[in-house]
Short mmCIF file of C-alpha atoms and ligand atoms in Angstrom, two decimals:
data_model
loop_
_atom_site.label_atom_id
_atom_site.label_comp_id
_atom_site.label_asym_id
_atom_site.label_seq_id
_atom_site.Cartn_x
_atom_site.Cartn_y
_atom_site.Cartn_z
CA UNK O 290 -18.71 8.10 23.02
CA UNK O 291 -20.57 5.05 21.81
CA UNK O 292 -19.35 2.00 19.99
CA UNK O 293 -20.66 0.56 16.72
CA UNK O 294 -22.99 -2.43 16.93
CA UNK O 295 -20.73 -4.41 14.64
CA UNK O 296 -17.46 -4.08 12.76
CA UNK O 297 -15.80 -5.71 9.77
CA UNK O 298 -12.37 -7.04 10.53
CA UNK O 299 -10.10 -7.14 7.50
CA UNK O 300 -7.69 -9.98 8.21
CA UNK O 301 -4.30 -8.98 6.80
CA UNK O 302 -2.17 -11.79 8.26
CA UNK O 303 -1.64 -13.67 5.00
CA UNK O 304 -0.26 -10.49 3.41
CA UNK O 305 1.12 -8.15 6.09
CA UNK O 306 2.00 -11.04 8.41
CA UNK O 307 3.82 -13.23 5.93
CA UNK O 308 5.63 -10.48 3.99
CA UNK O 309 7.94 -9.68 6.89
CA UNK O 310 9.10 -13.21 7.77
CA UNK O 311 12.61 -14.40 7.07
CA UNK O 312 11.25 -17.58 5.50
CA UNK O 313 8.63 -18.21 2.87
CA UNK O 314 5.62 -20.35 3.63
CA UNK O 315 4.79 -22.89 0.88
CA UNK O 316 1.61 -22.03 -1.04
CA UNK O 317 -0.29 -25.05 0.30
CA UNK O 318 0.33 -23.92 3.89
CA UNK O 319 -0.75 -20.35 3.10
CA UNK O 320 -3.96 -21.72 1.61
CA UNK O 321 -4.60 -23.94 4.66
CA UNK O 322 -3.96 -20.94 6.93
CA UNK O 323 -6.46 -18.82 4.97
CA UNK O 324 -8.95 -21.70 5.09
CA UNK O 325 -8.66 -21.82 8.88
CA UNK O 326 -9.05 -18.03 9.11
CA UNK O 327 -12.19 -18.25 7.00
CA UNK O 328 -13.49 -21.08 9.20
CA UNK O 329 -13.29 -18.75 12.21
CA UNK O 330 -15.80 -16.42 10.55
CA UNK O 331 -13.45 -13.92 8.92
CA UNK O 332 -14.94 -13.05 5.54
CA UNK O 333 -12.70 -10.24 4.31
CA UNK O 334 -9.10 -11.36 4.00
CA UNK O 335 -6.13 -9.65 2.39
CA UNK O 336 -4.67 -12.81 0.98
CA UNK O 337 -1.50 -11.62 -0.75
CA UNK O 338 0.12 -8.78 -2.66
CA UNK O 339 1.00 -8.46 -6.32
CA UNK O 340 4.35 -6.75 -5.95
CA UNK O 341 7.83 -7.34 -7.30
CA UNK O 342 9.01 -10.84 -6.30
CA UNK O 343 12.44 -9.28 -5.82
CA UNK O 344 11.01 -6.86 -3.26
CA UNK O 345 8.83 -9.40 -1.42
CA UNK O 346 9.85 -12.97 -2.33
CA UNK O 347 7.61 -14.29 0.48
CA UNK O 348 4.53 -13.49 -1.66
CA UNK O 349 5.88 -14.37 -5.09
CA UNK O 350 3.20 -17.06 -5.39
CA UNK O 351 0.35 -14.51 -5.34
CA UNK O 352 -1.45 -15.75 -8.46
CA UNK O 353 -1.19 -19.38 -7.40
CA UNK O 354 -2.48 -18.56 -3.91
CA UNK O 355 -5.49 -16.70 -5.28
CA UNK O 356 -6.25 -19.49 -7.76
CA UNK O 357 -6.47 -22.00 -4.92
CA UNK O 358 -8.94 -19.85 -2.96
CA UNK O 359 -11.56 -19.86 -5.66
CA UNK O 360 -14.24 -21.71 -3.68
CA UNK O 361 -13.57 -20.11 -0.31
CA UNK O 362 -16.46 -18.14 1.23
CA UNK O 363 -14.39 -14.97 1.49
CA UNK O 364 -13.82 -11.68 -0.26
CA UNK O 365 -10.14 -11.86 -1.12
CA UNK O 366 -8.23 -8.59 -1.22
CA UNK O 367 -4.80 -8.11 -2.79
CA UNK O 368 -2.43 -5.27 -2.07
CA UNK O 369 -1.06 -3.64 -5.21
CA UNK O 370 1.61 -0.95 -5.58
CA UNK O 371 1.23 -0.15 -9.27
CA UNK O 372 -0.70 -0.79 -12.48
CA UNK O 373 1.24 -3.97 -13.23
CA UNK O 374 0.24 -5.39 -9.85
CA UNK O 375 -3.39 -4.40 -10.37
CA UNK O 376 -3.50 -6.05 -13.78
CA UNK O 377 -1.94 -9.25 -12.45
CA UNK O 378 -4.33 -9.32 -9.50
CA UNK O 379 -7.38 -8.87 -11.70
CA UNK O 380 -6.10 -11.51 -14.13
CA UNK O 381 -5.73 -13.88 -11.19
CA UNK O 382 -9.35 -13.29 -10.23
CA UNK O 383 -9.12 -10.72 -7.45
CA UNK O 384 -11.91 -8.14 -7.47
CA UNK O 385 -10.91 -5.98 -4.48
CA UNK O 386 -7.60 -4.18 -4.76
CA UNK O 387 -5.85 -2.36 -1.94
CA UNK O 388 -3.59 0.29 -3.43
CA UNK O 389 -0.80 1.47 -1.15
CA UNK O 390 0.47 5.03 -1.08
CA UNK O 391 2.51 6.59 1.73
CA UNK O 392 1.73 9.99 3.13
CA UNK O 393 5.47 10.54 3.58
CA UNK O 394 7.78 11.04 0.61
CA UNK O 395 10.58 8.95 2.11
CA UNK O 396 8.50 5.91 2.94
CA UNK O 397 6.82 5.97 -0.45
CA UNK O 398 10.27 5.96 -2.04
CA UNK O 399 11.53 3.19 0.22
CA UNK O 400 8.38 1.09 -0.23
CA UNK O 401 7.48 1.48 -3.90
CA UNK O 402 10.39 3.46 -5.37
CA UNK O 403 8.20 6.32 -6.50
CA UNK O 404 7.26 9.86 -5.61
CA UNK O 405 3.80 10.21 -4.13
CA UNK O 406 2.69 11.99 -7.29
CA UNK O 407 3.92 9.07 -9.41
CA UNK O 408 2.00 6.66 -7.19
CA UNK O 409 -1.14 8.73 -7.56
CA UNK O 410 -0.70 8.65 -11.34
CA UNK O 411 -0.52 4.81 -11.13
CA UNK O 412 -3.71 4.84 -9.10
CA UNK O 413 -5.40 6.92 -11.79
CA UNK O 414 -4.49 4.23 -14.33
CA UNK O 415 -5.83 1.51 -12.04
CA UNK O 416 -9.09 3.40 -11.66
CA UNK O 417 -9.30 3.57 -15.45
CA UNK O 418 -8.77 -0.21 -15.54
CA UNK O 419 -11.76 -0.51 -13.24
CA UNK O 420 -13.90 0.92 -16.01
CA UNK O 421 -12.89 -1.96 -18.26
CA UNK O 422 -13.29 -4.86 -15.85
CA UNK O 423 -16.65 -5.14 -14.18
CA UNK O 424 -16.93 -5.07 -10.41
CA UNK O 425 -13.34 -4.24 -9.51
CA UNK O 426 -13.27 -2.39 -6.24
CA UNK O 427 -10.27 -0.22 -5.40
CA UNK O 428 -9.43 0.85 -1.88
CA UNK O 429 -6.53 3.05 -0.96
CA UNK O 430 -4.33 2.53 2.08
CA UNK O 431 -2.40 5.58 3.20
CA UNK O 432 0.75 4.27 4.87
CA UNK O 433 2.59 6.35 7.49
CA UNK O 434 -0.55 8.46 8.08
CA UNK O 435 0.32 8.65 11.79
CA UNK O 436 4.07 9.05 11.38
CA UNK O 437 6.99 7.91 9.27
CA UNK O 438 10.09 5.97 10.32
CA UNK O 439 12.23 8.43 8.33
CA UNK O 440 10.38 11.74 8.77
CA UNK O 441 8.58 11.29 12.09
CA UNK O 442 5.19 12.85 12.76
CA UNK O 443 3.60 14.41 9.66
CA UNK O 444 1.21 17.37 9.67
CA UNK O 445 -2.47 16.41 9.52
CA UNK O 446 -2.70 18.74 6.52
CA UNK O 447 -0.41 16.33 4.68
CA UNK O 448 -2.70 13.39 5.49
CA UNK O 449 -5.66 15.43 4.22
CA UNK O 450 -3.78 16.28 1.05
CA UNK O 451 -3.33 12.63 0.08
CA UNK O 452 -6.79 11.57 1.22
CA UNK O 453 -7.96 14.32 -1.10
CA UNK O 454 -5.68 13.03 -3.85
CA UNK O 455 -7.19 9.56 -3.83
CA UNK O 456 -10.73 10.91 -3.32
CA UNK O 457 -10.31 13.08 -6.42
CA UNK O 458 -9.80 9.88 -8.41
CA UNK O 459 -13.14 8.54 -7.22
CA UNK O 460 -11.85 6.27 -4.47
CA UNK O 461 -14.40 6.07 -1.66
CA UNK O 462 -12.75 3.61 0.73
CA UNK O 463 -9.64 4.89 2.46
CA UNK O 464 -7.61 3.09 5.11
CA UNK O 465 -5.45 5.20 7.40
CA UNK O 466 -2.40 3.11 8.28
CA UNK O 467 -0.03 3.47 11.20
CA UNK O 468 2.90 1.66 9.62
CA UNK O 469 5.27 1.77 12.59
CA UNK O 470 3.03 2.51 15.55
CA UNK O 471 3.50 6.25 16.03
CA UNK O 472 -0.20 6.86 16.60
CA UNK O 473 -1.93 7.44 19.91
CA UNK O 474 -5.67 7.62 20.60
CA UNK O 475 -5.76 11.42 20.64
CA UNK O 476 -3.98 11.60 17.28
CA UNK O 477 -6.34 8.93 15.91
CA UNK O 478 -9.29 11.06 17.02
CA UNK O 479 -7.85 14.24 15.52
CA UNK O 480 -6.97 12.66 12.17
CA UNK O 481 -10.30 10.86 11.83
CA UNK O 482 -12.27 13.99 12.74
CA UNK O 483 -10.24 16.11 10.31
CA UNK O 484 -10.71 13.57 7.50
CA UNK O 485 -14.44 13.28 8.16
CA UNK O 486 -14.89 17.01 8.26
CA UNK O 487 -13.05 17.60 4.99
CA UNK O 488 -14.20 14.46 3.14
CA UNK O 489 -17.48 13.37 4.73
CA UNK O 490 -18.44 11.14 1.79
CA UNK O 491 -15.58 8.68 2.28
CA UNK O 492 -15.65 5.43 4.20
CA UNK O 493 -12.65 5.14 6.52
CA UNK O 494 -10.83 2.07 7.72
CA UNK O 495 -7.84 1.84 10.05
CA UNK O 496 -4.70 -0.27 10.06
CA UNK O 497 -2.71 -0.20 13.28
CA UNK O 498 0.64 -1.72 14.10
CA UNK O 499 1.32 -2.32 17.76
CA UNK O 500 4.96 -1.25 17.55
CA UNK O 501 4.75 0.99 20.60
CA UNK O 502 1.99 -0.78 22.48
CA UNK O 503 -0.90 1.53 21.61
CA UNK O 504 -2.44 -0.47 18.79
CA UNK O 505 -5.49 -1.73 20.65
CA UNK O 506 -6.05 1.62 22.34
CA UNK O 507 -5.97 3.22 18.90
CA UNK O 508 -8.44 0.67 17.57
CA UNK O 509 -10.82 1.41 20.44
CA UNK O 510 -10.63 5.13 19.75
CA UNK O 511 -11.22 4.59 16.03
CA UNK O 512 -14.37 2.59 16.84
CA UNK O 513 -15.50 5.30 19.25
CA UNK O 514 -15.09 7.72 16.36
CA UNK O 515 -17.43 5.52 14.32
CA UNK O 516 -14.95 3.48 12.27
CA UNK O 517 -16.34 0.03 11.45
CA UNK O 518 -13.60 -1.38 9.21
CA UNK O 519 -10.44 -2.43 11.03
CA UNK O 520 -7.41 -4.33 9.76
CA UNK O 521 -5.73 -6.85 12.03
CA UNK O 522 -3.40 -9.83 11.64
CA UNK O 523 -3.94 -13.20 13.31
CA UNK O 524 -1.36 -13.85 15.99
CA UNK O 525 -0.14 -10.24 15.77
CA UNK O 526 2.31 -10.89 12.94
CA UNK O 527 3.16 -8.21 10.43
CA UNK O 528 5.34 -5.30 9.44
CA UNK O 529 6.51 -3.48 6.36
CA UNK O 530 9.93 -4.73 5.20
CA UNK O 531 10.65 -1.22 3.89
CA UNK O 532 9.98 0.60 7.18
CA UNK O 533 12.86 0.30 9.66
CA UNK O 534 11.67 -0.85 13.07
CA UNK O 535 8.33 -2.18 11.86
CA UNK O 536 6.66 -4.81 14.03
CA UNK O 537 3.35 -6.65 14.08
CA UNK O 538 -0.18 -5.52 13.40
CA UNK O 539 -2.70 -5.49 16.18
CA UNK O 540 -3.60 -9.15 16.69
CA UNK O 541 -6.97 -10.21 15.34
CA UNK O 542 -7.53 -12.31 18.47
CA UNK O 543 -7.00 -9.27 20.69
CA UNK O 544 -9.27 -7.10 18.54
CA UNK O 545 -12.02 -9.74 18.50
CA UNK O 546 -11.72 -10.08 22.28
CA UNK O 547 -11.93 -6.31 22.75
CA UNK O 548 -14.97 -6.06 20.51
CA UNK O 549 -16.96 -9.06 21.67
CA UNK O 550 -16.36 -8.34 25.37
CA UNK O 551 -17.79 -4.86 24.79
CA UNK O 552 -20.77 -6.04 22.75
CA UNK O 553 -19.43 -5.13 19.29
CA UNK O 554 -20.21 -7.99 16.91
CA UNK O 555 -17.37 -9.27 14.72
CA UNK O 556 -18.79 -12.53 13.42
CA UNK O 557 -15.53 -14.21 14.43
CA UNK O 558 -15.30 -17.19 16.72
CA UNK O 559 -12.28 -16.59 18.91
CA UNK O 560 -11.51 -20.23 19.71
CA UNK O 561 -11.41 -21.13 16.02
CA UNK O 562 -9.30 -18.08 15.23
CA UNK O 563 -6.79 -19.26 17.82
CA UNK O 564 -6.71 -22.59 15.99
CA UNK O 565 -5.67 -20.77 12.81
CA UNK O 566 -2.84 -19.07 14.68
CA UNK O 567 -1.78 -22.32 16.32
CA UNK O 568 -1.56 -23.83 12.84
CA UNK O 569 0.74 -20.96 11.91
CA UNK O 570 2.83 -21.70 14.97
CA UNK O 571 3.31 -25.31 13.86
CA UNK O 572 4.38 -24.36 10.32
CA UNK O 573 6.53 -21.44 11.49
CA UNK O 574 8.37 -22.89 14.49
CA UNK O 575 10.29 -20.27 16.44
CA UNK O 576 8.30 -17.35 15.02
CA UNK O 577 6.87 -15.24 17.83
CA UNK O 578 3.12 -14.62 17.69
CA UNK O 579 2.63 -11.76 20.12
CA UNK O 580 -1.17 -11.92 20.45
CA UNK O 581 -2.04 -11.74 24.16
CA UNK O 582 -5.31 -13.61 23.75
CA UNK O 583 -3.58 -16.37 21.82
CA UNK O 584 -1.08 -16.76 24.67
CA UNK O 585 -3.66 -16.66 27.43
CA UNK O 586 -6.34 -18.57 25.52
CA UNK O 587 -9.85 -17.37 24.71
CA UNK O 588 -12.13 -16.69 27.69
CA UNK O 589 -14.68 -19.22 28.88
CA UNK O 590 -18.00 -18.67 27.09
CA UNK O 591 -20.29 -16.17 28.84
CA UNK O 592 -22.55 -13.26 28.00
CA UNK O 593 -21.13 -9.91 26.91
CA UNK O 594 -20.26 -7.41 29.66
CA UNK O 595 -22.00 -4.55 27.87
CA UNK O 596 -24.72 -4.19 25.29
N1 COA B 1048 4.48 -7.36 -9.64
C1 COA B 1048 5.51 -8.11 -10.11
N2 COA B 1048 6.58 -7.57 -10.69
C2 COA B 1048 6.63 -6.23 -10.83
C3 COA B 1048 5.59 -5.41 -10.38
C4 COA B 1048 4.48 -6.03 -9.77
N3 COA B 1048 3.46 -5.32 -9.29
N4 COA B 1048 5.90 -4.15 -10.65
C5 COA B 1048 7.10 -4.15 -11.26
N5 COA B 1048 7.54 -5.42 -11.36
C6 COA B 1048 8.81 -5.87 -11.93
C7 COA B 1048 9.02 -5.33 -13.32
O1 COA B 1048 8.43 -6.16 -14.26
C8 COA B 1048 10.53 -5.32 -13.42
O2 COA B 1048 10.97 -6.66 -13.61
P1 COA B 1048 12.35 -6.99 -14.35
O3 COA B 1048 13.44 -6.46 -13.46
O4 COA B 1048 12.36 -8.47 -14.44
O5 COA B 1048 12.27 -6.28 -15.65
C9 COA B 1048 10.96 -4.95 -12.01
O6 COA B 1048 9.87 -5.33 -11.15
C10 COA B 1048 11.25 -3.46 -11.88
O7 COA B 1048 10.14 -2.73 -12.31
P2 COA B 1048 9.93 -1.19 -11.93
O8 COA B 1048 8.64 -0.72 -12.45
O9 COA B 1048 11.18 -0.42 -12.32
O10 COA B 1048 9.80 -1.28 -10.38
P3 COA B 1048 10.74 -0.73 -9.24
O11 COA B 1048 12.03 -1.41 -9.23
O12 COA B 1048 10.69 0.75 -9.29
O13 COA B 1048 9.92 -1.26 -7.96
C11 COA B 1048 7.78 -1.83 -7.04
C12 COA B 1048 8.62 -0.78 -7.72
C13 COA B 1048 6.51 -1.17 -6.57
C14 COA B 1048 7.45 -2.94 -8.01
C15 COA B 1048 8.56 -2.44 -5.85
O14 COA B 1048 9.10 -1.40 -5.09
C16 COA B 1048 7.70 -3.29 -4.97
O15 COA B 1048 7.22 -4.33 -5.39
N6 COA B 1048 7.51 -2.92 -3.70
C17 COA B 1048 6.79 -3.75 -2.78
C18 COA B 1048 6.15 -2.90 -1.75
C19 COA B 1048 5.52 -3.76 -0.67
O16 COA B 1048 5.01 -4.84 -0.91
N7 COA B 1048 5.57 -3.25 0.55
C20 COA B 1048 4.97 -3.88 1.66
C21 COA B 1048 3.50 -3.65 1.71
S1 COA B 1048 3.08 -1.99 2.10
ZN1 ZN B 1049 0.83 -2.97 7.83
#
């Protein structure tokens, strides 16, 4: 199985990484962090979420954060759980929305206090909003697609059902998310092949948490299956506050290292990315950043091993 020539890394640290911390980073430090991420070459960054400030107080400054990013050379993405969030995000200037819906009933309830059908109805309203505001792009992230902290492994048919649900609304970009690291490379292969076979017109991204140590292996398999859009969080921070046992995303440093060493272009300069994470370390003393490459340091410059 081959690898793509290049991939787009969607940096989710400012959203997924910061939402699960016990303290809240001041807006100015978030903005500096995003600036450093952008300086490393990351161009697609999920910068915040427009959710209830009671549910996620760490990101209550979403509109202010977005306002301060206006001149940054990035495509900012905001996670939204409902129409209200989508409207606020668009009003703040965001043009790419990431709507979250869980494949499992229990996690959708725990995360957004809705049935999956109710969430899909919200998505339909957001899609209608898209008709009114030019150039709003809506992606859908399917949480717990590889397993749920409450319900365990879910049938692939259930994943297909909700991919179909969002596709029926005209969504063409779907991210399959492993919220608590239940996935393994074989499951990744099976789910991606099943999705492709049933819905060949969609563009698939992946979002892996490294909860059980298979995150990078899963990312490699996804790329071997042709996926070219991968979420990752600088330093390996992350986790859903509404999923018991959640831990960090795959670290962007580790993903960049994997890709570049194998000849897959990311456009990201590893040494500068490590600087962004080291900044985070200084403003979040005591917070563990599990990225292996960050700990070990980027490799000495040399040619790629392959390609
Ligand atoms: N942004 C800000 N406030 C919002 C909001 C949004 N997107 N959606 C709802 N609210 C506010 C309402 O205005 C209302 O405020 P009030 O109590 O001052 O009147 C309150 O939240 C309750 O509204 P309701 O529609 O009943 O929401 P809920 O209590 O059923 O909660 C969510 C639903 C989706 C808002 C909430 O569960 C949530 O924000 N979850 C966050 C999920 C998340 O970020 N998970 C991690 C990433 S996957
Ligand atoms: Zn996540």
